Every structure is written in structure tokens, then in C-alpha cells.
Coordinates of C-alpha atoms in Angstrom, one line a residue:
M11 CA 16.4 -10.8 -6.8
I12 CA 16.2 -7.0 -7.0
F13 CA 15.5 -5.9 -10.7
A14 CA 13.7 -2.9 -10.9
T15 CA 11.6 -0.4 -9.2
G16 CA 7.9 0.5 -9.3
F17 CA 5.7 -3.0 -10.5
A18 CA 3.3 -5.0 -8.9
P19 CA 2.8 -6.5 -6.1
F20 CA 5.3 -4.5 -4.3
R21 CA 3.6 -1.2 -4.0
G22 CA 6.8 0.5 -4.8
G23 CA 8.9 -1.6 -6.1
P24 CA 11.5 -4.4 -4.6
M25 CA 13.8 -1.9 -3.4
H26 CA 10.9 -0.4 -1.1
Y27 CA 10.2 -3.7 0.0
A28 CA 13.5 -4.2 1.2
R29 CA 14.0 -1.0 2.9
T30 CA 10.4 -1.7 4.8
R31 CA 10.9 -5.2 5.5
G32 CA 14.8 -4.9 6.4
H33 CA 17.7 -6.6 5.1
A34 CA 17.7 -8.7 8.2
E35 CA 14.1 -10.0 8.1
I36 CA 14.7 -11.0 4.4
A37 CA 17.9 -13.0 5.1
D38 CA 16.3 -14.8 7.8
R39 CA 13.5 -15.6 5.4
L40 CA 15.8 -16.6 2.8
D41 CA 17.8 -18.9 5.2
T42 CA 14.3 -20.2 6.3
L43 CA 13.3 -21.2 2.8
A44 CA 17.0 -22.7 2.2
E45 CA 16.5 -25.2 5.1
R46 CA 13.2 -26.4 4.1
H47 CA 14.0 -26.4 -0.1
G48 CA 17.9 -26.4 -0.4
P49 CA 20.8 -23.9 -0.5
R50 CA 19.5 -22.4 -3.9
F51 CA 17.6 -20.1 -1.3
A52 CA 20.2 -19.0 1.2
A53 CA 20.7 -15.4 1.4
D54 CA 24.0 -14.1 -0.2
R55 CA 27.0 -12.6 1.8
G56 CA 25.9 -9.2 0.7
W57 CA 22.3 -9.5 2.7
R58 CA 24.1 -10.1 6.1
E59 CA 26.6 -7.2 5.4
M60 CA 24.2 -4.5 4.9

């Protein structure tokens, strides 16, 4: 998911987005997407361990 920093539309890059939103919120959103669209959207174990 995270490839670099500083490109649009993230205003500061994906790392900034993850820090701002919080890892738990992103993992919860991925789990919601996995319920609707399949396991390919499930959060990796690393998202829960941060």
C-alpha cells in the first residue's frame, strides 16, 4: 500500500496519511472492505501490531 511519500492526493504522502488516520482506523477500514469485497482487502498482521 505504501510506496513513497509526498504525492497527491495524500497531501504529505501515504505515511503522513497513515499517521494522521491511525493504524487501527486503517486496519478497521480494510477489514470492512474485506467483508464486502473479499479477503484480498484484509489488513495484514503488521497493521494490528503497530
